[in-house]
Short mmCIF file of C-alpha atoms in Angstrom, two decimals:
data_model
loop_
_atom_site.label_atom_id
_atom_site.label_comp_id
_atom_site.label_asym_id
_atom_site.label_seq_id
_atom_site.Cartn_x
_atom_site.Cartn_y
_atom_site.Cartn_z
CA MET A 1 -116.07 -162.16 -17.50
CA LYS A 2 -112.60 -164.10 -16.45
CA SER A 3 -112.40 -167.40 -14.88
CA LEU A 4 -111.13 -167.14 -11.45
CA SER A 5 -108.20 -169.45 -12.56
CA SER A 6 -107.44 -166.37 -14.26
CA ARG A 7 -107.55 -163.98 -11.89
CA ILE A 8 -105.20 -165.82 -9.79
CA PRO A 9 -101.66 -165.04 -9.83
CA TRP A 10 -99.71 -167.77 -10.99
CA THR A 11 -96.95 -166.87 -8.24
CA PHE A 12 -99.55 -167.28 -5.15
CA VAL A 13 -100.64 -170.80 -6.39
CA LEU A 14 -96.97 -171.91 -6.61
CA LEU A 15 -96.77 -170.10 -2.70
CA TYR A 16 -99.65 -172.21 -1.64
CA LEU A 17 -98.43 -175.10 -2.96
CA LEU A 18 -94.90 -174.90 -1.55
CA CYS A 19 -96.96 -174.45 1.76
CA ILE A 20 -98.80 -177.61 1.42
CA ALA A 21 -96.08 -179.34 0.97
CA CYS A 22 -93.66 -177.90 3.89
CA ASN A 23 -96.80 -178.03 6.40
CA PRO A 24 -98.16 -181.24 5.15
CA PRO A 25 -102.03 -182.03 6.92
CA ALA A 26 -102.26 -184.08 10.15
CA ASP A 27 -102.26 -187.99 9.68
CA LYS A 28 -101.81 -191.09 11.76
CA HIS A 29 -97.66 -190.28 11.52
CA THR A 30 -97.90 -186.50 12.70
CA ARG A 31 -101.18 -186.68 14.81
CA ARG A 32 -100.36 -185.74 18.67
CA PRO A 33 -100.52 -189.38 20.66
CA ASN A 34 -103.60 -190.66 22.84
CA ILE A 35 -102.99 -191.37 26.03
CA ILE A 36 -104.78 -194.08 28.64
CA TYR A 37 -103.29 -194.18 31.89
CA ILE A 38 -104.58 -197.63 33.73
CA MET A 39 -104.27 -197.95 37.43
CA SER A 40 -105.44 -200.07 39.67
CA ASP A 41 -105.43 -200.09 43.56
CA ASP A 42 -103.13 -202.64 45.56
CA HIS A 43 -101.39 -204.48 42.44
CA ALA A 44 -98.78 -206.20 43.32
CA TYR A 45 -96.41 -206.92 40.49
CA GLN A 46 -95.87 -210.24 41.45
CA ALA A 47 -99.84 -210.50 40.58
CA VAL A 48 -99.10 -209.84 37.04
CA SER A 49 -97.89 -212.78 34.99
CA ALA A 50 -95.34 -210.76 32.66
CA TYR A 51 -93.08 -210.82 35.83
CA GLY A 52 -92.85 -214.23 35.80
CA HIS A 53 -93.82 -215.42 39.24
CA GLY A 54 -96.33 -218.12 38.75
CA LEU A 55 -98.90 -216.58 40.81
CA ASN A 56 -101.83 -215.95 38.12
CA LYS A 57 -102.89 -215.57 35.22
CA THR A 58 -103.05 -212.11 33.44
CA PRO A 59 -103.41 -212.42 29.77
CA ASN A 60 -104.20 -208.83 28.82
CA ILE A 61 -102.28 -206.70 30.62
CA ASP A 62 -98.98 -209.07 29.81
CA ARG A 63 -100.26 -208.09 26.11
CA ILE A 64 -99.44 -204.45 26.95
CA ALA A 65 -95.70 -205.68 27.47
CA HIS A 66 -95.38 -208.07 24.82
CA GLU A 67 -96.36 -205.31 22.46
CA GLY A 68 -94.26 -202.90 24.16
CA ALA A 69 -92.47 -202.65 27.25
CA LEU A 70 -92.20 -203.82 31.15
CA PHE A 71 -90.90 -201.79 33.44
CA THR A 72 -89.02 -204.17 36.16
CA ARG A 73 -87.92 -201.31 38.99
CA ALA A 74 -90.96 -199.05 39.00
CA THR A 75 -91.30 -198.01 42.45
CA VAL A 76 -93.32 -195.23 44.22
CA THR A 77 -92.26 -192.27 45.99
CA ASN A 78 -95.56 -192.58 48.62
CA SER A 79 -97.03 -195.99 49.33
CA LEU A 80 -100.47 -194.89 49.67
CA CYS A 81 -103.15 -194.52 48.07
CA ALA A 82 -104.07 -190.77 48.09
CA PRO A 83 -100.45 -189.51 48.38
CA SER A 84 -99.73 -192.00 45.38
CA ARG A 85 -102.45 -190.25 43.07
CA ALA A 86 -101.52 -187.05 43.76
CA VAL A 87 -97.66 -187.74 42.85
CA LEU A 88 -99.17 -189.04 39.78
CA LEU A 89 -101.25 -185.34 38.89
CA THR A 90 -98.81 -182.69 40.04
CA GLY A 91 -95.33 -184.84 39.07
CA LYS A 92 -93.44 -183.90 43.10
CA HIS A 93 -93.48 -185.41 45.69
CA SER A 94 -95.69 -185.51 48.53
CA PHE A 95 -93.53 -182.99 51.15
CA VAL A 96 -94.06 -180.69 47.90
CA ASN A 97 -97.72 -180.80 46.60
CA GLY A 98 -98.89 -181.50 50.51
CA LYS A 99 -100.78 -184.91 50.16
CA VAL A 100 -98.75 -186.62 52.34
CA ASP A 101 -101.06 -189.50 53.90
CA ASN A 102 -105.00 -190.00 53.35
CA GLU A 103 -105.65 -187.34 55.78
CA GLN A 104 -104.37 -184.25 54.68
CA PRO A 105 -106.68 -182.58 52.04
CA PHE A 106 -105.57 -182.18 48.76
CA ASP A 107 -105.13 -179.09 46.52
CA TRP A 108 -106.62 -179.06 43.89
CA ASN A 109 -105.81 -175.23 42.89
CA GLN A 110 -101.83 -176.90 41.88
CA ASP A 111 -101.65 -177.28 38.83
CA ASN A 112 -101.63 -181.06 37.06
CA PHE A 113 -101.03 -182.67 33.85
CA ALA A 114 -103.93 -183.18 33.34
CA LYS A 115 -104.80 -179.22 33.13
CA LEU A 116 -101.88 -178.63 31.12
CA LEU A 117 -103.42 -181.20 28.35
CA GLN A 118 -106.25 -179.21 28.65
CA GLN A 119 -104.38 -175.99 27.91
CA ALA A 120 -102.69 -177.70 25.06
CA GLY A 121 -105.90 -178.70 23.26
CA TYR A 122 -106.49 -182.38 24.56
CA GLN A 123 -109.80 -183.56 26.30
CA THR A 124 -109.50 -185.03 29.31
CA ALA A 125 -111.16 -188.01 31.79
CA MET A 126 -110.92 -189.14 35.21
CA VAL A 127 -113.60 -192.78 35.87
CA GLY A 128 -112.96 -194.69 39.01
CA LYS A 129 -110.89 -194.30 41.98
CA ILE A 130 -109.23 -190.80 42.96
CA HIS A 131 -109.66 -190.68 46.84
CA MET A 132 -109.23 -187.37 47.57
CA ASP A 133 -111.71 -184.74 48.41
CA GLY A 134 -113.03 -182.15 46.31
CA LEU A 135 -114.45 -182.23 42.22
CA PRO A 136 -110.97 -183.32 40.20
CA GLN A 137 -109.75 -180.44 38.11
CA GLY A 138 -108.04 -180.81 34.79
CA PHE A 139 -110.78 -183.05 33.73
CA ASP A 140 -113.55 -182.65 30.76
CA TYR A 141 -115.43 -185.35 32.56
CA SER A 142 -115.07 -187.13 35.56
CA ALA A 143 -116.85 -190.21 36.95
CA VAL A 144 -114.89 -191.18 40.50
CA PHE A 145 -116.09 -192.63 43.43
CA PRO A 146 -116.57 -190.82 47.00
CA GLY A 147 -113.78 -192.23 49.24
CA GLN A 148 -112.78 -196.14 48.50
CA GLY A 149 -115.66 -197.02 46.14
CA HIS A 150 -117.93 -200.23 46.53
CA TYR A 151 -117.69 -203.25 44.99
CA TYR A 152 -120.78 -203.77 44.13
CA ASN A 153 -123.47 -201.49 43.32
CA PRO A 154 -121.54 -198.59 43.70
CA ASP A 155 -121.70 -194.67 44.43
CA PHE A 156 -119.79 -192.26 41.79
CA ILE A 157 -120.04 -188.97 41.58
CA ILE A 158 -120.44 -188.33 37.82
CA ASN A 159 -119.17 -184.28 36.87
CA GLY A 160 -120.10 -183.73 40.88
CA GLU A 161 -124.06 -185.56 40.54
CA LYS A 162 -123.74 -188.37 42.61
CA ARG A 163 -125.50 -191.51 41.63
CA GLN A 164 -125.71 -195.45 41.97
CA LEU A 165 -124.99 -197.64 39.01
CA HIS A 166 -125.86 -201.50 39.41
CA GLY A 167 -123.86 -204.34 39.12
CA TYR A 168 -119.93 -204.65 39.92
CA VAL A 169 -117.07 -201.96 40.09
CA THR A 170 -114.64 -203.25 37.91
CA ASP A 171 -117.16 -203.77 35.05
CA ILE A 172 -118.60 -200.35 35.49
CA THR A 173 -115.51 -198.27 35.67
CA THR A 174 -114.83 -200.16 32.03
CA ASP A 175 -118.19 -199.37 31.03
CA LEU A 176 -117.71 -196.02 32.16
CA ALA A 177 -114.25 -195.72 30.32
CA LEU A 178 -115.88 -196.88 26.85
CA ASP A 179 -118.81 -194.73 26.76
CA TRP A 180 -116.43 -191.95 27.31
CA LEU A 181 -114.36 -192.75 24.52
CA ASP A 182 -117.50 -192.98 22.02
CA GLN A 183 -118.49 -189.58 22.91
CA ARG A 184 -115.51 -187.82 22.98
CA ASN A 185 -115.07 -185.62 19.79
CA PRO A 186 -112.71 -187.24 17.51
CA ASP A 187 -110.75 -184.58 16.08
CA GLN A 188 -109.30 -183.99 19.45
CA PRO A 189 -106.27 -185.95 21.29
CA PHE A 190 -107.29 -187.67 24.53
CA CYS A 191 -105.95 -188.51 27.60
CA LEU A 192 -107.81 -191.19 30.15
CA LEU A 193 -107.37 -191.93 33.43
CA TYR A 194 -108.59 -195.04 34.37
CA HIS A 195 -108.81 -195.87 37.61
CA GLN A 196 -109.83 -199.44 39.28
CA LYS A 197 -110.94 -199.95 42.88
CA ALA A 198 -109.29 -203.68 42.42
CA PRO A 199 -108.15 -205.39 44.69
CA HIS A 200 -107.88 -203.01 47.56
CA ARG A 201 -109.07 -204.47 50.52
CA GLU A 202 -111.80 -206.17 51.43
CA TRP A 203 -111.52 -207.93 47.85
CA LEU A 204 -115.13 -209.06 46.74
CA PRO A 205 -114.33 -210.48 43.62
CA ALA A 206 -117.17 -210.78 40.65
CA GLU A 207 -119.73 -213.43 40.29
CA ARG A 208 -118.03 -215.32 37.22
CA HIS A 209 -114.41 -215.40 38.90
CA TYR A 210 -115.47 -216.26 42.80
CA PRO A 211 -116.67 -219.72 42.19
CA GLU A 212 -113.28 -220.64 40.43
CA TYR A 213 -111.26 -218.80 42.40
CA THR A 214 -112.47 -220.34 46.57
CA GLN A 215 -111.23 -223.50 44.47
CA MET A 216 -107.86 -222.37 44.09
CA GLU A 217 -104.61 -223.02 45.72
CA PHE A 218 -101.73 -220.57 45.50
CA PRO A 219 -98.15 -220.96 46.07
CA GLU A 220 -96.97 -219.91 49.56
CA PRO A 221 -93.99 -217.21 50.07
CA SER A 222 -90.93 -218.37 51.25
CA SER A 223 -91.13 -215.95 53.72
CA LEU A 224 -94.70 -216.33 54.95
CA PHE A 225 -93.94 -217.09 58.37
CA ASP A 226 -90.61 -214.55 58.74
CA ASP A 227 -89.42 -214.15 62.36
CA PHE A 228 -88.20 -210.65 61.75
CA GLN A 229 -84.33 -211.52 62.88
CA GLY A 230 -81.79 -209.22 61.83
CA ARG A 231 -84.40 -206.45 61.48
CA GLY A 232 -85.08 -203.64 63.47
CA THR A 233 -88.00 -202.62 65.70
CA ALA A 234 -90.09 -200.99 62.41
CA ALA A 235 -90.95 -204.44 61.16
CA LYS A 236 -91.38 -206.46 64.07
CA THR A 237 -94.03 -203.92 65.15
CA ALA A 238 -95.96 -203.31 62.39
CA GLU A 239 -99.15 -204.54 62.42
CA MET A 240 -99.81 -205.96 58.90
CA ASN A 241 -99.64 -210.19 60.12
CA ILE A 242 -102.32 -212.08 58.03
CA LEU A 243 -102.68 -214.26 61.18
CA LYS A 244 -102.68 -212.09 63.92
CA ASP A 245 -103.68 -208.66 61.70
CA MET A 246 -106.14 -209.07 59.62
CA ASN A 247 -110.36 -209.24 60.50
CA TRP A 248 -111.68 -212.43 60.21
CA ALA A 249 -115.46 -211.01 58.58
CA GLY A 250 -114.32 -208.40 56.48
CA ASP A 251 -110.96 -210.11 54.91
CA SER A 252 -111.41 -213.56 55.60
CA LYS A 253 -115.46 -213.68 54.45
CA LEU A 254 -116.64 -215.50 57.80
CA ARG A 255 -120.31 -214.49 58.47
CA PRO A 256 -120.55 -212.46 61.80
CA ASP A 257 -122.48 -215.14 63.42
CA VAL A 258 -119.80 -217.53 62.76
CA VAL A 259 -116.84 -214.77 64.21
CA ASP A 260 -118.93 -215.22 67.16
CA GLU A 261 -119.59 -218.78 67.46
CA LEU A 262 -115.80 -219.37 67.32
CA GLY A 263 -115.30 -216.79 69.53
CA LEU A 264 -113.14 -215.12 67.55
CA ILE A 265 -111.08 -211.47 67.84
CA SER A 266 -110.63 -209.33 64.86
CA PRO A 267 -108.19 -206.24 65.25
CA ILE A 268 -110.10 -203.82 64.35
CA GLU A 269 -113.77 -202.53 65.36
CA TRP A 270 -115.07 -202.03 61.90
CA ASP A 271 -114.53 -205.08 60.76
CA LYS A 272 -118.50 -207.09 61.12
CA ALA A 273 -119.58 -203.91 60.02
CA ALA A 274 -117.32 -203.77 56.85
CA TYR A 275 -118.64 -207.49 55.92
CA ASN A 276 -122.54 -206.26 56.71
CA ASN A 277 -122.13 -203.04 54.77
CA ASN A 278 -120.56 -204.42 52.42
CA LEU A 279 -122.37 -207.51 51.47
CA GLY A 280 -125.41 -205.15 52.04
CA ARG A 281 -124.84 -203.41 48.68
CA MET A 282 -125.76 -206.30 47.06
CA ASP A 283 -129.55 -206.91 45.71
CA SER A 284 -131.07 -210.82 46.32
CA ALA A 285 -129.59 -212.44 43.40
CA GLN A 286 -126.46 -211.33 43.70
CA ARG A 287 -126.28 -212.01 47.89
CA ALA A 288 -127.98 -215.90 46.65
CA ALA A 289 -125.14 -216.19 44.25
CA TRP A 290 -122.33 -215.07 46.63
CA ASP A 291 -123.80 -217.35 49.74
CA ALA A 292 -124.15 -220.12 47.46
CA VAL A 293 -120.22 -220.04 47.23
CA TYR A 294 -119.19 -219.18 50.34
CA ASP A 295 -121.61 -220.41 52.71
CA PRO A 296 -119.67 -224.00 52.20
CA ILE A 297 -116.38 -222.12 53.04
CA ASN A 298 -117.69 -220.95 56.19
CA ASP A 299 -118.96 -224.32 57.18
CA ALA A 300 -115.86 -225.85 56.64
CA PHE A 301 -114.11 -223.39 58.67
CA ARG A 302 -116.58 -223.64 61.75
CA ARG A 303 -116.17 -227.41 61.35
CA ASP A 304 -112.34 -227.88 61.44
CA PHE A 305 -111.38 -225.16 63.38
CA ARG A 306 -110.67 -226.30 66.69
CA GLN A 307 -108.47 -228.57 65.00
CA LEU A 308 -106.41 -225.79 63.74
CA SER A 309 -102.49 -224.64 64.83
CA ASP A 310 -101.72 -221.28 64.30
CA THR A 311 -99.73 -222.79 61.29
CA GLN A 312 -102.42 -224.19 59.74
CA LEU A 313 -104.81 -221.16 60.36
CA MET A 314 -101.80 -218.78 58.97
CA ARG A 315 -102.32 -221.11 55.76
CA TRP A 316 -105.70 -221.29 55.85
CA ARG A 317 -105.79 -217.24 56.08
CA TYR A 318 -103.08 -216.75 53.05
CA GLN A 319 -105.10 -218.73 50.48
CA ARG A 320 -108.63 -217.26 51.52
CA TYR A 321 -107.04 -213.72 50.85
CA MET A 322 -105.20 -214.85 48.32
CA GLN A 323 -108.25 -216.63 46.36
CA ASP A 324 -110.31 -213.21 46.74
CA TYR A 325 -107.31 -211.13 46.08
CA LEU A 326 -106.34 -212.30 42.49
CA GLY A 327 -110.15 -213.03 41.61
CA CYS A 328 -110.80 -209.33 42.00
CA ILE A 329 -107.11 -208.90 39.85
CA ALA A 330 -109.53 -211.31 37.17
CA SER A 331 -111.91 -208.55 36.74
CA ILE A 332 -109.72 -206.26 35.86
CA ASP A 333 -107.51 -208.07 33.83
CA ASP A 334 -111.40 -208.33 31.85
CA GLY A 335 -111.50 -204.83 31.70
CA VAL A 336 -107.79 -203.92 29.71
CA GLY A 337 -109.24 -207.03 26.98
CA ARG A 338 -111.84 -204.70 26.60
CA LEU A 339 -110.23 -201.54 26.27
CA LEU A 340 -107.44 -202.82 24.08
CA GLU A 341 -110.09 -204.68 21.68
CA TYR A 342 -111.83 -201.30 21.52
CA LEU A 343 -108.40 -199.44 20.55
CA GLU A 344 -108.06 -202.04 17.99
CA ALA A 345 -112.04 -202.24 16.86
CA ASN A 346 -112.16 -198.03 16.33
CA GLY A 347 -108.11 -197.28 14.97
CA LEU A 348 -107.08 -196.12 17.91
CA ALA A 349 -104.34 -198.55 18.74
CA GLU A 350 -101.54 -197.53 16.69
CA ASN A 351 -101.69 -193.83 18.21
CA THR A 352 -102.80 -194.57 21.66
CA ILE A 353 -100.21 -194.69 24.36
CA VAL A 354 -101.77 -197.35 26.94
CA VAL A 355 -99.88 -197.32 30.58
CA TYR A 356 -100.80 -200.55 33.13
CA THR A 357 -99.63 -199.65 36.49
CA SER A 358 -100.76 -199.44 40.25
CA ASP A 359 -100.50 -196.98 42.53
CA GLN A 360 -98.31 -198.80 45.05
CA GLY A 361 -97.05 -202.33 45.24
CA PHE A 362 -98.32 -205.19 48.06
CA TYR A 363 -97.24 -207.49 49.99
CA LEU A 364 -98.58 -211.11 49.22
CA GLY A 365 -97.50 -212.52 51.99
CA GLU A 366 -94.75 -211.70 52.04
CA HIS A 367 -92.76 -211.44 55.26
CA GLY A 368 -96.60 -212.93 56.81
CA TRP A 369 -98.15 -209.66 55.52
CA PHE A 370 -100.66 -208.08 53.72
CA ASP A 371 -101.33 -204.09 53.12
CA LYS A 372 -98.00 -202.20 51.99
CA ARG A 373 -96.47 -198.55 53.34
CA PHE A 374 -92.46 -199.73 53.79
CA MET A 375 -90.16 -199.54 51.80
CA TYR A 376 -89.42 -202.70 51.02
CA GLU A 377 -89.50 -203.79 47.85
CA GLU A 378 -92.93 -205.57 47.77
CA SER A 379 -94.26 -201.85 48.57
CA LEU A 380 -92.17 -200.03 47.15
CA ARG A 381 -92.10 -200.99 43.47
CA THR A 382 -94.91 -201.79 41.10
CA PRO A 383 -95.87 -203.28 38.13
CA LEU A 384 -95.60 -201.00 35.00
CA LEU A 385 -95.91 -201.83 31.34
CA ILE A 386 -96.76 -199.43 28.61
CA ARG A 387 -97.42 -199.49 24.90
CA TYR A 388 -96.95 -197.04 22.06
CA PRO A 389 -96.41 -198.64 18.62
CA LYS A 390 -95.36 -195.90 17.08
CA GLU A 391 -92.06 -195.37 19.66
CA ILE A 392 -91.92 -198.83 21.71
CA LYS A 393 -90.74 -201.81 20.49
CA PRO A 394 -92.38 -205.04 21.29
CA GLY A 395 -90.82 -206.83 24.24
CA THR A 396 -89.03 -203.82 25.48
CA LYS A 397 -87.23 -204.43 29.01
CA ILE A 398 -86.71 -201.73 31.17
CA ASP A 399 -84.45 -201.91 34.71
CA ALA A 400 -83.73 -198.16 35.32
CA LEU A 401 -84.99 -196.57 38.68
CA VAL A 402 -88.17 -194.68 36.94
CA GLN A 403 -91.20 -193.29 39.78
CA ASN A 404 -95.13 -192.55 40.13
CA LEU A 405 -93.41 -189.23 40.06
CA ASP A 406 -92.21 -189.42 35.96
CA PHE A 407 -95.49 -189.88 34.56
CA ALA A 408 -96.96 -186.33 34.71
CA PRO A 409 -93.91 -185.46 32.67
CA THR A 410 -94.23 -187.88 30.23
CA PHE A 411 -97.65 -187.51 29.34
CA LEU A 412 -96.44 -183.72 28.70
CA ASP A 413 -93.42 -184.76 26.89
CA TYR A 414 -95.50 -187.37 24.57
CA ALA A 415 -98.01 -184.72 24.04
CA GLY A 416 -95.42 -181.81 22.82
CA ALA A 417 -96.85 -179.63 26.05
CA SER A 418 -94.20 -177.71 27.72
CA ILE A 419 -93.14 -179.52 30.64
CA PRO A 420 -93.65 -176.98 34.31
CA PRO A 421 -89.37 -176.86 35.82
CA ASP A 422 -90.86 -177.06 39.12
CA MET A 423 -92.00 -180.86 38.50
CA GLN A 424 -89.68 -182.90 39.92
CA GLY A 425 -90.02 -185.95 37.87
CA GLU A 426 -88.52 -186.66 34.45
CA SER A 427 -89.82 -188.04 31.06
CA PHE A 428 -88.75 -191.58 30.45
CA ARG A 429 -89.87 -191.44 26.88
CA GLU A 430 -86.24 -191.45 25.88
CA LEU A 431 -85.80 -194.72 27.93
CA ALA A 432 -88.84 -195.85 26.58
CA ALA A 433 -88.09 -195.97 23.04
CA GLY A 434 -83.95 -197.02 23.58
CA ARG A 435 -83.10 -194.39 22.31
CA SER A 436 -81.48 -192.99 25.87
CA HIS A 437 -79.89 -194.84 28.92
CA ASP A 438 -79.21 -192.07 31.04
CA TRP A 439 -81.31 -191.53 33.91
CA ARG A 440 -81.06 -191.37 37.42
CA ASP A 441 -79.06 -193.49 40.29
CA ALA A 442 -81.46 -193.60 43.32
CA ILE A 443 -84.69 -193.30 43.76
CA TYR A 444 -86.07 -191.53 47.03
CA TYR A 445 -89.18 -192.77 49.26
CA THR A 446 -90.99 -191.02 52.38
CA TYR A 447 -93.53 -192.35 54.67
CA TYR A 448 -95.57 -190.18 56.96
CA GLU A 449 -98.74 -192.13 58.15
CA TYR A 450 -98.24 -192.92 61.56
CA PRO A 451 -99.37 -193.46 64.48
CA ALA A 452 -101.97 -194.84 62.21
CA ILE A 453 -103.88 -197.78 60.79
CA HIS A 454 -101.16 -200.84 60.72
CA ALA A 455 -98.38 -198.97 62.95
CA VAL A 456 -95.44 -198.58 60.04
CA LYS A 457 -93.57 -196.16 61.89
CA ARG A 458 -92.61 -192.68 59.32
CA HIS A 459 -89.43 -193.37 57.22
CA TYR A 460 -87.37 -192.18 54.59
CA GLY A 461 -84.89 -193.54 52.62
CA ILE A 462 -82.99 -194.27 49.10
CA ARG A 463 -82.85 -197.13 46.48
CA THR A 464 -80.06 -197.07 44.38
CA ASP A 465 -78.98 -199.96 41.69
CA ARG A 466 -78.05 -202.52 44.87
CA TYR A 467 -78.30 -201.01 48.09
CA LYS A 468 -81.81 -199.60 50.34
CA LEU A 469 -80.98 -197.47 53.17
CA ILE A 470 -83.95 -196.13 55.54
CA HIS A 471 -84.36 -194.61 58.49
CA PHE A 472 -87.25 -194.69 60.52
CA TYR A 473 -87.87 -191.51 62.88
CA TYR A 474 -90.27 -190.07 65.50
CA ASP A 475 -90.71 -192.59 68.19
CA ILE A 476 -87.34 -194.48 66.99
CA ASP A 477 -84.38 -193.48 65.48
CA GLU A 478 -83.07 -196.70 63.34
CA TRP A 479 -81.21 -197.22 60.07
CA GLU A 480 -81.63 -200.52 57.81
CA LEU A 481 -78.94 -200.71 54.94
CA TYR A 482 -79.86 -204.15 52.67
CA ASP A 483 -77.76 -205.37 49.97
CA LEU A 484 -80.64 -205.96 47.22
CA GLN A 485 -77.53 -208.40 45.02
CA GLU A 486 -77.25 -210.53 48.33
CA ASP A 487 -80.49 -210.64 50.27
CA PRO A 488 -83.18 -209.58 47.44
CA ARG A 489 -85.67 -210.22 49.74
CA GLU A 490 -84.59 -208.11 52.64
CA MET A 491 -83.98 -210.57 55.45
CA LYS A 492 -80.94 -208.76 57.06
CA ASN A 493 -80.22 -205.34 57.78
CA VAL A 494 -76.51 -204.48 57.03
CA TYR A 495 -75.89 -201.08 58.17
CA ASP A 496 -74.02 -201.88 61.31
CA ASP A 497 -71.72 -204.57 59.60
CA PRO A 498 -68.29 -203.89 59.33
CA ALA A 499 -67.79 -204.90 55.80
CA TYR A 500 -70.27 -202.67 54.37
CA LYS A 501 -69.12 -199.25 56.13
CA GLU A 502 -67.45 -197.97 53.19
CA VAL A 503 -71.46 -198.85 50.99
CA ARG A 504 -73.45 -197.18 54.19
CA ASP A 505 -70.99 -194.15 54.31
CA SER A 506 -71.33 -193.69 50.45
CA MET A 507 -75.17 -194.43 50.62
CA HIS A 508 -75.66 -191.42 53.44
CA LYS A 509 -73.64 -189.07 51.10
CA ARG A 510 -76.47 -189.65 48.21
CA LEU A 511 -79.36 -190.05 50.70
CA THR A 512 -77.99 -186.36 51.96
CA ALA A 513 -77.82 -185.30 48.03
CA VAL A 514 -81.08 -186.22 47.08
CA ARG A 515 -83.29 -184.48 49.91
CA THR A 516 -80.98 -181.48 48.94
CA GLN A 517 -82.15 -182.40 45.41
CA TYR A 518 -85.45 -182.57 45.88
CA GLY A 519 -86.17 -180.07 48.74
CA ASP A 520 -86.87 -182.67 51.40
CA SER A 521 -85.54 -181.94 55.10
CA ASP A 522 -86.38 -182.80 58.96
CA GLU A 523 -88.38 -179.02 59.10
CA ASN A 524 -90.88 -181.20 56.36
CA ASN A 525 -90.95 -184.37 58.89
CA HIS A 526 -91.86 -182.04 61.72
CA LYS A 527 -94.32 -180.24 59.82
CA TYR A 528 -96.18 -182.98 59.09
CA LEU A 529 -96.22 -184.67 62.51
CA ARG A 530 -98.25 -181.66 64.21
CA PRO A 531 -101.87 -182.55 62.80
CA TYR A 532 -101.09 -186.19 64.27
CA LEU A 533 -100.05 -184.20 67.27
CA GLU A 534 -102.89 -182.06 67.18
CA LYS A 535 -105.28 -184.69 67.33
CA GLY A 536 -103.67 -186.25 69.84
CA THR A 537 -102.42 -189.52 69.22
CA PRO A 538 -99.06 -190.35 70.84
#
């Protein structure tokens, strides 16, 4: 009997060897990259120490920038929780994907980048906050909060089944993300959306952090006592002032009995209910630890309140805000550290893209405000840090005007998947790698949630490298123009300044062109006003 080798013609052997040479097995240089997208909620870029504001320290988040890229002018298209997430998923502006505010339903049946990654052979998972009704589509595994979620002993909807898990939400979200990474199929590339609740209002830090953070004092922004001279109606009438518009119990953590004793009036009716519900989720040990730290704060405030001027009250409330807000961020940074360590320990760091960002920016006392919504820089801009050792050089700094609109096409580009022509964002892969500097010269912004909480009026506008043009509409018709080079804190509207006439005219032309490019119009503004009119809001 002849051997097997003697029965195989040598020509076939040579052809086989040639095929192997031309198409080698996938190795660490040819495998498609994994993607981990970390998004916190309301994390201001000012509160990431890599941006150099000196407010707090985030060493693990900073590590992503040190080992990759820091984007200095990343922005959102709509500074609100749910709309921002819809833009992330679809790569389309709010007026195209339909999720213009926190109230309108999101159509999960439309395409999103996770669905397209699944079709391209990726395993996909979403863990944490999504803030949109319905079971997330495009994910092999989902463990998400109902609504906003809770800081202590939170509820999760895990693949459609609601469960309450014991512990602190930031840590649990990280645990679930790492558990999924452990259980995934190691032979497939993966995309994990790892979304933290923190530091969303009402800012309850973890027990390991609040004893330290409640004793800290933080620098005040120069515009904490902004009087809004030189600005229009919208800024003057917004309800985001730390002294006047924050809740005393839910936000500043004064017990309801102290609030009643001192005759304090909160602007929002759910203030005490929020306090009781949030702390009511704690078990006895968690509540005892909390009270041991926060009761002395209440006692000191009760003792000193009658002697405090409005200026002193504002400063007290600002410090209380920062203590809890930044204390929440400390736990996020812990979780990022755990994730980066996991990637290193499991040999995944080299071939995994790690993104850290937030769903929008946030005011940390600038203009006397908290919250977001406006097109002003603090809420328009968001932190964005990306690490991918195969393509991005350590310490890269990118000033281009990228937006959350660009995440979907960028991830599809990295995965080698087709980018649908109706996606409105652009892949910034070549920017991040330093292979190209060709990029857009203006970004477009829309905001629709008015009349509503915080009373931020409807507006749209564009931002270029130097200038910003905003149109506030519906119950007012006002324009604002800012020279960000001369006035980076946006304290003076120069729209009617004769010296800026040419700039104003040029920005109007650019705005018209950008609206046409993206398919926006005044008709869209009317379309997304109707639900508010139908509810009887003025």
